[in-house]
Coordinates of C-alpha atoms in Angstrom, one line a residue:
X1 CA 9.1 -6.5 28.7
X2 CA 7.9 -4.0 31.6
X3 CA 4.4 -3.9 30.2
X4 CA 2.2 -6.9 29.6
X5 CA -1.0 -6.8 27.7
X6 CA -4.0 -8.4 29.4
X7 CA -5.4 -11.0 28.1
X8 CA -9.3 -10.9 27.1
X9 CA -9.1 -14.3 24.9
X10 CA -12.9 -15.1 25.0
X11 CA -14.3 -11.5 24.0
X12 CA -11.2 -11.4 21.6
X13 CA -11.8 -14.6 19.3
X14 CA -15.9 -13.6 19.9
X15 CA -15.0 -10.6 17.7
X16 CA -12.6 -12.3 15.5
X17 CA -14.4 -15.0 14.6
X18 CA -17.8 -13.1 13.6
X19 CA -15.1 -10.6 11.5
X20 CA -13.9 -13.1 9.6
X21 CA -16.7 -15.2 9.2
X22 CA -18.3 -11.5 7.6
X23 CA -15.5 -11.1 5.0
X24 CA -16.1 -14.7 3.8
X25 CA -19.4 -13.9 3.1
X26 CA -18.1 -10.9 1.3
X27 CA -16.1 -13.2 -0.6
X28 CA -18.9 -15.7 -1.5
X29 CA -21.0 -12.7 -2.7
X30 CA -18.3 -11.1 -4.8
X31 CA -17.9 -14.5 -6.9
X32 CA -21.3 -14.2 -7.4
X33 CA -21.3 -11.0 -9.3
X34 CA -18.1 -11.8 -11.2
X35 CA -19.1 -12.6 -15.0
X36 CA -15.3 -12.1 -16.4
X37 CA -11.6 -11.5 -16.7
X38 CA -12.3 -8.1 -16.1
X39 CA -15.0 -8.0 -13.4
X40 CA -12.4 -9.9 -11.1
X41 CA -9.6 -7.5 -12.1
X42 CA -11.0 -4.0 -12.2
X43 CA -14.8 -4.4 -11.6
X44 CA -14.8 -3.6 -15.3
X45 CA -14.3 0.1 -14.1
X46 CA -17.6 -0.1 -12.7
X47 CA -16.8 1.1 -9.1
X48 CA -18.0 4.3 -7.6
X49 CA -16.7 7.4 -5.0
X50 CA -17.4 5.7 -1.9
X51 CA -15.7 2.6 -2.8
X52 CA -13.1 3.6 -4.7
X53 CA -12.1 6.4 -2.2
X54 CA -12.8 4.0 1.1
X55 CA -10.3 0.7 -1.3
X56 CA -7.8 3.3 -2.0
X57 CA -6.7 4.6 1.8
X58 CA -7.4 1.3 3.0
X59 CA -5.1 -0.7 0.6
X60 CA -2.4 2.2 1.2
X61 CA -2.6 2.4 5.1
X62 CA -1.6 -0.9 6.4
X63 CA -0.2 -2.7 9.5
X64 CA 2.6 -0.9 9.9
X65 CA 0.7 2.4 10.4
X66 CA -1.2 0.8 13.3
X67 CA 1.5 -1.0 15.0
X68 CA 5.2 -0.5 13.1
X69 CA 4.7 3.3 13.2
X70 CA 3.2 4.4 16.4
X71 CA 5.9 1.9 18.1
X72 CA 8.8 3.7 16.5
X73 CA 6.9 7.4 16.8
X74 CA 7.3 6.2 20.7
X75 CA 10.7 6.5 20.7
X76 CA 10.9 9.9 18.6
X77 CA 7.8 12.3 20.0
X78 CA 6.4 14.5 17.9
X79 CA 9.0 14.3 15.1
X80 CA 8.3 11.2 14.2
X81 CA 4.8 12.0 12.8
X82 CA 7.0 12.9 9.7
X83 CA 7.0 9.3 8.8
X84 CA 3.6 9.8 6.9
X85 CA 1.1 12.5 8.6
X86 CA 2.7 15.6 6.1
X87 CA 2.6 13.4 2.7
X88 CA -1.5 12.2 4.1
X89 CA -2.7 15.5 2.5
X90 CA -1.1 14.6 -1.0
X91 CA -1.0 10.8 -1.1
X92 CA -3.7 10.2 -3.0
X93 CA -4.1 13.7 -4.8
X94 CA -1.2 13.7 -6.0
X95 CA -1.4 10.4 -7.9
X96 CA -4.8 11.9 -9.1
X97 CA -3.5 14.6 -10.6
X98 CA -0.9 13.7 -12.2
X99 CA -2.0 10.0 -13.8
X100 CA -5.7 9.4 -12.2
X101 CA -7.3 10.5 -15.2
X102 CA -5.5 9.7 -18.2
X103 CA -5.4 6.0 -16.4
X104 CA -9.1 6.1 -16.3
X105 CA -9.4 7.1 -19.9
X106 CA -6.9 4.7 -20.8
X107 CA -8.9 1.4 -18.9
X108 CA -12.2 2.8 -20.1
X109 CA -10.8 2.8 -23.9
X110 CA -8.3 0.0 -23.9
X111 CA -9.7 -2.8 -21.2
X112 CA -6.5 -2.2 -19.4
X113 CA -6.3 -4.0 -16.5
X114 CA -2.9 -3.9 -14.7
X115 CA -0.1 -1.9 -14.5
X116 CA 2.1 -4.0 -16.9
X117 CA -0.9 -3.7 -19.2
X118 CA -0.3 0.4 -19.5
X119 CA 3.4 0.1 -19.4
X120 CA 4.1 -2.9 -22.1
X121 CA 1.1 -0.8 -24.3
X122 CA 2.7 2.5 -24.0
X123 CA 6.2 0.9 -24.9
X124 CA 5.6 -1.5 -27.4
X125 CA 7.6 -4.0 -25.1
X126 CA 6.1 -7.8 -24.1
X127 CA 10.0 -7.5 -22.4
X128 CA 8.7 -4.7 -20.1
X129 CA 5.6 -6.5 -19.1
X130 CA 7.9 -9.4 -17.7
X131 CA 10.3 -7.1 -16.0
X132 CA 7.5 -5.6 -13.9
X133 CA 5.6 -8.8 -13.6
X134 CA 9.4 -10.2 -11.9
X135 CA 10.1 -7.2 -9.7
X136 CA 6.8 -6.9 -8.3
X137 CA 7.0 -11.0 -7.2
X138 CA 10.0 -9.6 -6.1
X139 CA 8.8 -7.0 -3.7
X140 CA 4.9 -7.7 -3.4
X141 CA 4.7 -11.3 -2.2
X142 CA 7.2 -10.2 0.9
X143 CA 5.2 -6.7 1.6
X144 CA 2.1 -9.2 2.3
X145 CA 4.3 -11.3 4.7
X146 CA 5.4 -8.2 6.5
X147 CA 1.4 -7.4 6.9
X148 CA 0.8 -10.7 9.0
X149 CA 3.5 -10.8 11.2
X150 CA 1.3 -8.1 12.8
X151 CA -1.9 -10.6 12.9
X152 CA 0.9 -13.4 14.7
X153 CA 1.6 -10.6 17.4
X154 CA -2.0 -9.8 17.8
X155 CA -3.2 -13.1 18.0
X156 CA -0.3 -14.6 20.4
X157 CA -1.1 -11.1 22.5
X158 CA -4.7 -11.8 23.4
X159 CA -4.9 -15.6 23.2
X160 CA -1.2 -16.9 24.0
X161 CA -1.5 -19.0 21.1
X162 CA 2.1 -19.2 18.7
X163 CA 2.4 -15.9 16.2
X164 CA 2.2 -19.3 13.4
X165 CA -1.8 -19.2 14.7
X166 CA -2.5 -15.9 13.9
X167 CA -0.2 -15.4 10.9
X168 CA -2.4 -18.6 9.3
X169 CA -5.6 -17.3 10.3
X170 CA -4.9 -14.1 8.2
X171 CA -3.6 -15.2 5.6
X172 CA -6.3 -18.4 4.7
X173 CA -9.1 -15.8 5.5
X174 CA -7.5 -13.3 3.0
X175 CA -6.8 -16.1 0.2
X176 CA -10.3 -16.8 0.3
X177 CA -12.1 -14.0 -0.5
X178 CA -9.4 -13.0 -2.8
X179 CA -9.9 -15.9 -4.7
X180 CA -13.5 -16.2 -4.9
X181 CA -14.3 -12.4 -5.4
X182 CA -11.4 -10.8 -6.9
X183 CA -11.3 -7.1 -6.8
X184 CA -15.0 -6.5 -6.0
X185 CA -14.5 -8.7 -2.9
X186 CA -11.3 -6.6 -2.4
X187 CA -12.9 -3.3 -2.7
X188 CA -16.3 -4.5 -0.7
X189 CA -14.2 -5.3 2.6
X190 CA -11.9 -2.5 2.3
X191 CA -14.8 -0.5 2.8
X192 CA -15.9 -2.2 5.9
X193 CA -11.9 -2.2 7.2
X194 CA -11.3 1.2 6.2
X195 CA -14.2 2.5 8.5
X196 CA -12.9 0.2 11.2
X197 CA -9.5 1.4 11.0
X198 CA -11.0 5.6 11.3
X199 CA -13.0 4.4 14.5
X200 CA -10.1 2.2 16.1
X201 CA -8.2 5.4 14.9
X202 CA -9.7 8.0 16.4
X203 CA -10.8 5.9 19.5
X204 CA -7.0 4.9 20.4
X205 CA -6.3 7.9 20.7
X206 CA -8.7 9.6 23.1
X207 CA -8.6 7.0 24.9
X208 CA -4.7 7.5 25.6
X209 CA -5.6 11.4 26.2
X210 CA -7.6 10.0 28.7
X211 CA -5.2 8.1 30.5
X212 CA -2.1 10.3 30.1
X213 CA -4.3 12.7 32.3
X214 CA -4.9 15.3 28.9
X215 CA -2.8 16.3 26.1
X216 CA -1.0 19.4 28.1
X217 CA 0.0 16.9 31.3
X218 CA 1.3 14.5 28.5
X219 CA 3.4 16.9 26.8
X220 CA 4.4 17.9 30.6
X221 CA 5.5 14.6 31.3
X222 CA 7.8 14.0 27.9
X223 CA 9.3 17.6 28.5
X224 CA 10.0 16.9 31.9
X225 CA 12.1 13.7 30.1
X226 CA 13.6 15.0 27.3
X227 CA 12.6 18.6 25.9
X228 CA 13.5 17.2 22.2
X229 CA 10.1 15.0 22.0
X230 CA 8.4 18.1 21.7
X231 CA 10.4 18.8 18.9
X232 CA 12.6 19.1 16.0
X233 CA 14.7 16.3 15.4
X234 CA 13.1 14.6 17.8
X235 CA 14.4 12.6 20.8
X236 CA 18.2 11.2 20.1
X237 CA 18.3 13.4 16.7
X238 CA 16.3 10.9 15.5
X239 CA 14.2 12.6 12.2
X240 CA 17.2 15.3 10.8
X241 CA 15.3 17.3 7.6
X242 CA 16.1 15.4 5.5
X243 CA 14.6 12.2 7.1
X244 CA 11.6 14.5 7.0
X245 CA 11.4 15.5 3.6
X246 CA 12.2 12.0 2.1
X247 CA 8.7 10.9 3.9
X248 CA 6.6 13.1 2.5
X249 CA 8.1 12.6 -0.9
X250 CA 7.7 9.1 -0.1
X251 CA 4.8 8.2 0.9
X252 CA 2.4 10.4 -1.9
X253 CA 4.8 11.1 -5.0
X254 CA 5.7 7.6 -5.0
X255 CA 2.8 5.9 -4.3
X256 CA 2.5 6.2 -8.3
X257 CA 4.6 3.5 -8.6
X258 CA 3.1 0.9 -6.6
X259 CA 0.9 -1.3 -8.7
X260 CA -1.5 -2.4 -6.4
X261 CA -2.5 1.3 -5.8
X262 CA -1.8 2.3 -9.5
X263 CA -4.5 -0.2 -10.8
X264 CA -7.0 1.6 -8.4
X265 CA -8.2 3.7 -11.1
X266 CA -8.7 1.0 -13.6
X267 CA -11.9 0.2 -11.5
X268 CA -13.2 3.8 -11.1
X269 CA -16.3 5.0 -13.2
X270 CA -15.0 8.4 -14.8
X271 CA -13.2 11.4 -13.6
X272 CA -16.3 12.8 -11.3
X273 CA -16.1 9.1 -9.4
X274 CA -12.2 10.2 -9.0
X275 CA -12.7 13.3 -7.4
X276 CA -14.9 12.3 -5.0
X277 CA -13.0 9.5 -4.1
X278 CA -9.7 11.7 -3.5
X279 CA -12.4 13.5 -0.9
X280 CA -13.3 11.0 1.0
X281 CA -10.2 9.0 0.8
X282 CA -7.9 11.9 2.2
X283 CA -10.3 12.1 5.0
X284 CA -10.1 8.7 5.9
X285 CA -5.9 8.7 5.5
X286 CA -5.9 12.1 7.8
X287 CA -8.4 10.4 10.7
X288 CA -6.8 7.1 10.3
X289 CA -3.2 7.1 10.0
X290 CA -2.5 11.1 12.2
X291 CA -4.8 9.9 15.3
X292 CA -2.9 6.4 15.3
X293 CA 0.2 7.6 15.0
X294 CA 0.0 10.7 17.8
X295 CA -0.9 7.9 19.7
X296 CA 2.9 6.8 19.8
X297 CA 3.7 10.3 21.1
X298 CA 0.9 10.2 23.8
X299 CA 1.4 6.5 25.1
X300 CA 5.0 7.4 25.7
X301 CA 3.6 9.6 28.6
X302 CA 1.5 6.6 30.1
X303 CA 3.7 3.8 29.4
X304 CA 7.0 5.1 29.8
X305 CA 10.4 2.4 29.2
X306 CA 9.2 0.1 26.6
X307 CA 12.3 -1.1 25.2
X308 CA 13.3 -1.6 21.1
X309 CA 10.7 -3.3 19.2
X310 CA 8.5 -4.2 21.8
X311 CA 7.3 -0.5 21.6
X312 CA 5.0 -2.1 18.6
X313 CA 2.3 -3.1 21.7
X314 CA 2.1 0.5 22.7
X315 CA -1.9 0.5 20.3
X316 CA -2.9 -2.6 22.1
X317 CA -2.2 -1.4 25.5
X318 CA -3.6 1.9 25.4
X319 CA -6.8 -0.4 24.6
X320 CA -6.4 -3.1 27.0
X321 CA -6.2 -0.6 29.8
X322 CA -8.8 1.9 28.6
X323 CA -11.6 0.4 27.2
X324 CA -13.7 -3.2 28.2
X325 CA -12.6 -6.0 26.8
X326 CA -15.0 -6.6 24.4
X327 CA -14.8 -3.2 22.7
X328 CA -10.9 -3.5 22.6
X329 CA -11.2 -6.7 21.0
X330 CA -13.9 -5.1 18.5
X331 CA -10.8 -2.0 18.5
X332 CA -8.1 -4.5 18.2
X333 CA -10.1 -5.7 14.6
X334 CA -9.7 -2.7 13.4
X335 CA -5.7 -3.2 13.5
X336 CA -6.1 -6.7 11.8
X337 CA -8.1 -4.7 9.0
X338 CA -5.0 -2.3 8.2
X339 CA -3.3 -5.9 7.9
X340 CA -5.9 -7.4 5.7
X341 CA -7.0 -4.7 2.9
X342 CA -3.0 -4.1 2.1
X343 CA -2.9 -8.0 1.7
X344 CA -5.9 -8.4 -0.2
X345 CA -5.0 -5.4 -2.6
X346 CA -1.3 -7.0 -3.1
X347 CA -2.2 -10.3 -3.3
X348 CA -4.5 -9.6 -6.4
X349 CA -2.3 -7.5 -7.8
X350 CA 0.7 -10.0 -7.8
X351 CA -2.0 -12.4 -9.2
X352 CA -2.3 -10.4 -11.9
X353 CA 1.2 -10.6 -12.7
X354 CA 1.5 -13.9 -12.8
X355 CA -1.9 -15.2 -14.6
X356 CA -2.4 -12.0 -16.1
X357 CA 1.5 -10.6 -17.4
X358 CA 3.1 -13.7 -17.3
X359 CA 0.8 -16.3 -18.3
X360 CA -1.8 -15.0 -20.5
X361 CA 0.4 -12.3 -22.2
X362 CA 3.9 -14.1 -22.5
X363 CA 3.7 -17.8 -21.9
X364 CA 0.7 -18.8 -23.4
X365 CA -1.0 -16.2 -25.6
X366 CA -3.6 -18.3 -27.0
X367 CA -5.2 -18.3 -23.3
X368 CA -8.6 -17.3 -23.1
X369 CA -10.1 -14.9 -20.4
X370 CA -11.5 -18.0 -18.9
X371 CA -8.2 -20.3 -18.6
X372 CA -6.9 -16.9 -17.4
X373 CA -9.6 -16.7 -14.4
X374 CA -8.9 -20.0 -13.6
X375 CA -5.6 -19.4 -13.7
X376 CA -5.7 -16.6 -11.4
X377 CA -7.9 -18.6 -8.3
X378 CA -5.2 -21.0 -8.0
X379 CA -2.2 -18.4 -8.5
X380 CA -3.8 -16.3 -5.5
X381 CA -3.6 -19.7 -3.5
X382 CA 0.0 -20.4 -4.2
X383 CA 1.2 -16.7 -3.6
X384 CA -0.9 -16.8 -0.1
X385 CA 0.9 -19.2 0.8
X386 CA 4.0 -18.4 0.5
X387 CA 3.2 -14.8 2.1
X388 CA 2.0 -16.7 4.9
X389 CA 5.6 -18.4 5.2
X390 CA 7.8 -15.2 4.7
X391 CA 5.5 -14.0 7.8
X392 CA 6.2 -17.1 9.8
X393 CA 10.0 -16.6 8.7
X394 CA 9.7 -13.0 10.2
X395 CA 12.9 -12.3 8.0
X396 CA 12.9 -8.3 9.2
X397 CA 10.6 -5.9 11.2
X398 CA 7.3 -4.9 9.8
X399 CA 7.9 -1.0 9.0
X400 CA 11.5 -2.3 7.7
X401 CA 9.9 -5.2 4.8
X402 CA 7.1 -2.8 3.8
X403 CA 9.8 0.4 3.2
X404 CA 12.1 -1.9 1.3
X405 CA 9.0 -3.0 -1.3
X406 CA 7.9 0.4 -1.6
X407 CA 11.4 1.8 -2.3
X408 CA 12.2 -1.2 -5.1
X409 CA 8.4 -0.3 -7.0
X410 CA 8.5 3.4 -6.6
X411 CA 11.1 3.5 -9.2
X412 CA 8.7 3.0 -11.9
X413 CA 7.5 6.0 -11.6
X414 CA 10.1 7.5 -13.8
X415 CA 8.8 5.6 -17.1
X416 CA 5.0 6.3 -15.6
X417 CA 5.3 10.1 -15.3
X418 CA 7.6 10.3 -18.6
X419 CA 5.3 8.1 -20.6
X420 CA 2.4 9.7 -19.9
X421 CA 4.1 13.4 -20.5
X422 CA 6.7 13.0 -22.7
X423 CA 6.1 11.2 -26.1
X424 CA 10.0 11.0 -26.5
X425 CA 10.2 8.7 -23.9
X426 CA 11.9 5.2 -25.4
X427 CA 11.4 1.6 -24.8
X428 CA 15.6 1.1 -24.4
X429 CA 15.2 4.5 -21.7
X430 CA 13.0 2.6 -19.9
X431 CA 14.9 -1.1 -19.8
X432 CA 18.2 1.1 -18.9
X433 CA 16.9 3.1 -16.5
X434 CA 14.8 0.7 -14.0
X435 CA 17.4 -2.1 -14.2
X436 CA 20.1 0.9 -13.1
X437 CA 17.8 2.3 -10.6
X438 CA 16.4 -0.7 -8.8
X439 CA 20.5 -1.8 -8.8
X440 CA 21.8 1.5 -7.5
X441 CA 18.5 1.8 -4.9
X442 CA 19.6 -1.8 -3.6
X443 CA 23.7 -0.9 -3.1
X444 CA 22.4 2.5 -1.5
X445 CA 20.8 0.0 0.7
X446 CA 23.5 -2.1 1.6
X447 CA 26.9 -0.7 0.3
X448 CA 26.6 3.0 -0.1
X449 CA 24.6 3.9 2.7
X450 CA 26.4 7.1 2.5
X451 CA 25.9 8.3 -0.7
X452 CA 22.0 9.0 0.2
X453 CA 23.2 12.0 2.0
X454 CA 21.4 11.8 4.7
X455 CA 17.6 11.3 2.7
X456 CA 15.8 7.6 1.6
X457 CA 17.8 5.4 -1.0
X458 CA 14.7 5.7 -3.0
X459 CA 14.6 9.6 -3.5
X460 CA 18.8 9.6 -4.6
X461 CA 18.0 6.1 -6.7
X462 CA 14.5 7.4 -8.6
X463 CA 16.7 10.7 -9.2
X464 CA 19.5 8.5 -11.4
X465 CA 16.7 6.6 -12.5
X466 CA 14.9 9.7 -14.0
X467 CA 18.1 11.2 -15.8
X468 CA 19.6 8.1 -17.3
X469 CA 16.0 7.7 -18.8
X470 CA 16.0 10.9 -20.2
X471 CA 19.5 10.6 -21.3
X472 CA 18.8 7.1 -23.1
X473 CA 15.9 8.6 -24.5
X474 CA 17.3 11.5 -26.4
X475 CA 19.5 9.1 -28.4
X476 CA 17.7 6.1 -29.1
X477 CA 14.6 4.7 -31.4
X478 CA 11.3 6.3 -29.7
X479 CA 7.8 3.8 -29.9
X480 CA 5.6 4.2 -33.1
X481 CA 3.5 7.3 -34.1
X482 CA 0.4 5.1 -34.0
X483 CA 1.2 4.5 -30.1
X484 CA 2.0 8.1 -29.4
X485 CA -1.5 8.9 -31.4
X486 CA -3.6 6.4 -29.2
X487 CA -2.0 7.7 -26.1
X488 CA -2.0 11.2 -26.2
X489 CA -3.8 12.1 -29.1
X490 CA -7.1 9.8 -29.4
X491 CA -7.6 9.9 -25.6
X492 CA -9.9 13.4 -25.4
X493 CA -11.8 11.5 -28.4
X494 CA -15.2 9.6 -27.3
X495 CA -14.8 5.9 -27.0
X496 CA -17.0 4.5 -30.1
X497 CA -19.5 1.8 -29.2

């Protein structure tokens, strides 16, 4: 590696430690307020603008936008900021708009608590429940080991201890607040991550302005290399259109489908709380994840030659060299919290589909909310766990795991979006469709590269996903009046006491 971070192990582990040791209190405090089933789930939709806006960009923002992204922007230029600054405007409004607020209704009036809840409700289908439940083991529990290989590099960075160290530290810290607090824990740290992650944000990347000598000798510099980093596609035609547009689909249209963001609005208050929290948590996405990732353009001028992957250091050295070591280490937190509030978020949510889903709805339906939270405590442990091992495995890069579980959950979107707008929409549509698309989306992956023309499997696979369901749907049995009436109908009614 040309470059090698300096070493600051003392002020590094200084920081760390009084971190962590301030989410554990977090935790302890959140168990505290937890009376129920629903309080560890959803807050009991008790959570207002600030936190719900702060929990929402924080859970969707994770390591790979501090370290996966700006390490890959470094070999692109400007081009590469396609992989999620266009879709940061419509991430979270988009999902507001189009389900936010019958989801809220539909917690407030049903004690929904999950995404399978919604689903195996609007479809009449305990089948459907354990599908989902399946698929998001599936694609979840990896998309938390992909968040702490970033904690292994961190930690071996500054303290030249194994990645195991670091990967370990993460993970136990994250079990335990998940499993004493639940979501109120969850939501309570994201709040203190997400802040971190605007200031370690914006600080990066003034601080590489500073060192590339200003943003017009930067763009100097890269022109004087390569014109194209200044530039559509992009150095080495690297981000065509269609690259483009499949990101900004991507990451706001889809984020429908991912469960740990869909439950989101389980825990908000009422429509006004939404709002709000689509204010503040658009700011945040904007500050946080377009400042980290120009700084992958402007550390290309400072730092020029990193080879491959070892671009993903390019954060950590723009702080080693520009700022003291104790305020990088305080900096370099801020990257473990992008880790850390997407783990904590997925790990509850594939709780949930295990003690929740599996457990208390399908395996043992007798289950009281109690055995259920009990349940869930040692699930959370057990999951952990094994996160923690798929990120010792390192079986793929960061950005690669994380795109591969977002692609496979996006799909549901299709029986999301139809369910809650079209009351044809049939429980065998929805069985045919997801088992096709998540299929198809897997041999577009691996067989058929081809065949995606060019954009992400996901767009072309959610596209085959959406007609067959519609196709299935026009000739088959569609749910029960009574379920249409309590989903569209009753819902502008007032909830009786």
């Amino acid at each position: 590696m040309p470059y090698q971070v300096e070493t600051s192990t003392v002020p590094f582990l200084i920081v760390t430690i009084s971190y962590l040791a301030v989410l554990g209190f977090i935790g302890w405090w959140g168990n505290r307020q937890n009376r129920n089933l629903q309080d560890f789930f959803t807050m009991s939709g008790s959570a207002g603008a600030v936190l719900s806006g702060l929990a929402y960009f924080s859970t969707q923002y994770s390591m790979s936008t501090f370290m996966g992204v700006p390490g890959s922007i470094y070999h692109v230029g400007y081009a590469g900021m396609s992989v999620s600054v266009p879709g940061i405007a419509f991430s979270m409004v988009i999902p507001a708009l189009l389900v936010g607020r019958r989801l809220i209704k539909l917690g407030h009036r049903y004690k929904m608590l999950t995404m399978a809840d919604y689903l195996a409700d609007r479809y009449e289908s305990t089948a459907i429940r354990g599908l989902l439940a399946i698929l998001m083991l599936i694609f979840l529990v990896p998309m938390m080991g992909a968040q702490t290989i970033g904690a292994g590099v961190i930690f071996t960075t500054y303290t030249g201890a194994p990645q195991w160290v670091g990967i370990v530290v993460m993970g136990v810290t994250v079990i335990l607040y998940c499993m004493a607090g639940g979501i109120r824990s969850v939501m309570m740290t994201d709040v203190i991550q997400g802040v971190l992650m605007v200031v370690t944000a914006v600080t990066t990347f003034f601080v590489s302005l500073k060192l590339g000598g200003g943003l017009e000798t930067i763009n100097a510099k890269l022109a004087s290399v390569d014109p194209n980093y200044l530039k559509f596609p992009g150095h080495n035609n690297s981000y065509p259109w269609q690259n483009y547009a499949s990101m900004i689909v991507m990451w706001s249209f889809f984020c429908i489908g991912q469960p740990h963001l869909f439950t989101k609005f389980f825990t908000m208050k009422n429509y006004g709380t939404m709002f709000k929290a689509v204010l503040l948590g658009t700011l945040g996405m904007w500050f946080s994840a377009s400042f980290i990732e120009w700084c992958g353009v402007t550390g290309a001028a400072s730092f020029p030659g990193i080879p491959g992957k070892e671009s993903d250091f390019i954060v950590p050295l723009i702080l080693q060299e520009g700022l003291p070591s104790i305020v990088s280490a305080l900096m370099v937190a801020g990257i473990f919290s992008a880790g850390m509030s997407t783990i904590s978020s997925l790990l509850l949510t594939s709780t949930s589909a295990v003690s929740r889903d599996l457990y208390q709805r399908i395996l043992k339906r007798d289950a009281t909310d109690e055995d259920t939270l009990k349940m869930s405590r040692v699930v959370t442990v057990v999951l952990g766990i094994i996160a923690i091992g798929i990120g010792i495995l390192k079986p793929g890069s960061i950005f690669t795991i994380i795109l591969f579980a977002f692609g496979g959950l996006g799909i549901w979107a299709a029986p999301i979006i139809c369910g809650m707008y079209w009351k044809r929409t049939t429980t065998t549509g929805v069985f045919a469709s997801v088992i096709i698309g998540e299929a198809f989306y897997f041999l577009l992956l691996t067989e058929f590269k081809s065949l995606s023309m060019g954009f992400n499997p996901l767009i072309v696979a959610w596209l085959v996903t959406m007609m067959i369901l519609i196709g299935v749907s026009l000739f088959t049995k569609p749910v029960s009046a009574e379920t249409i009436r309590r989903h569209f109908d009753d819902l502008d009614k007032p909830v009786k006491a």
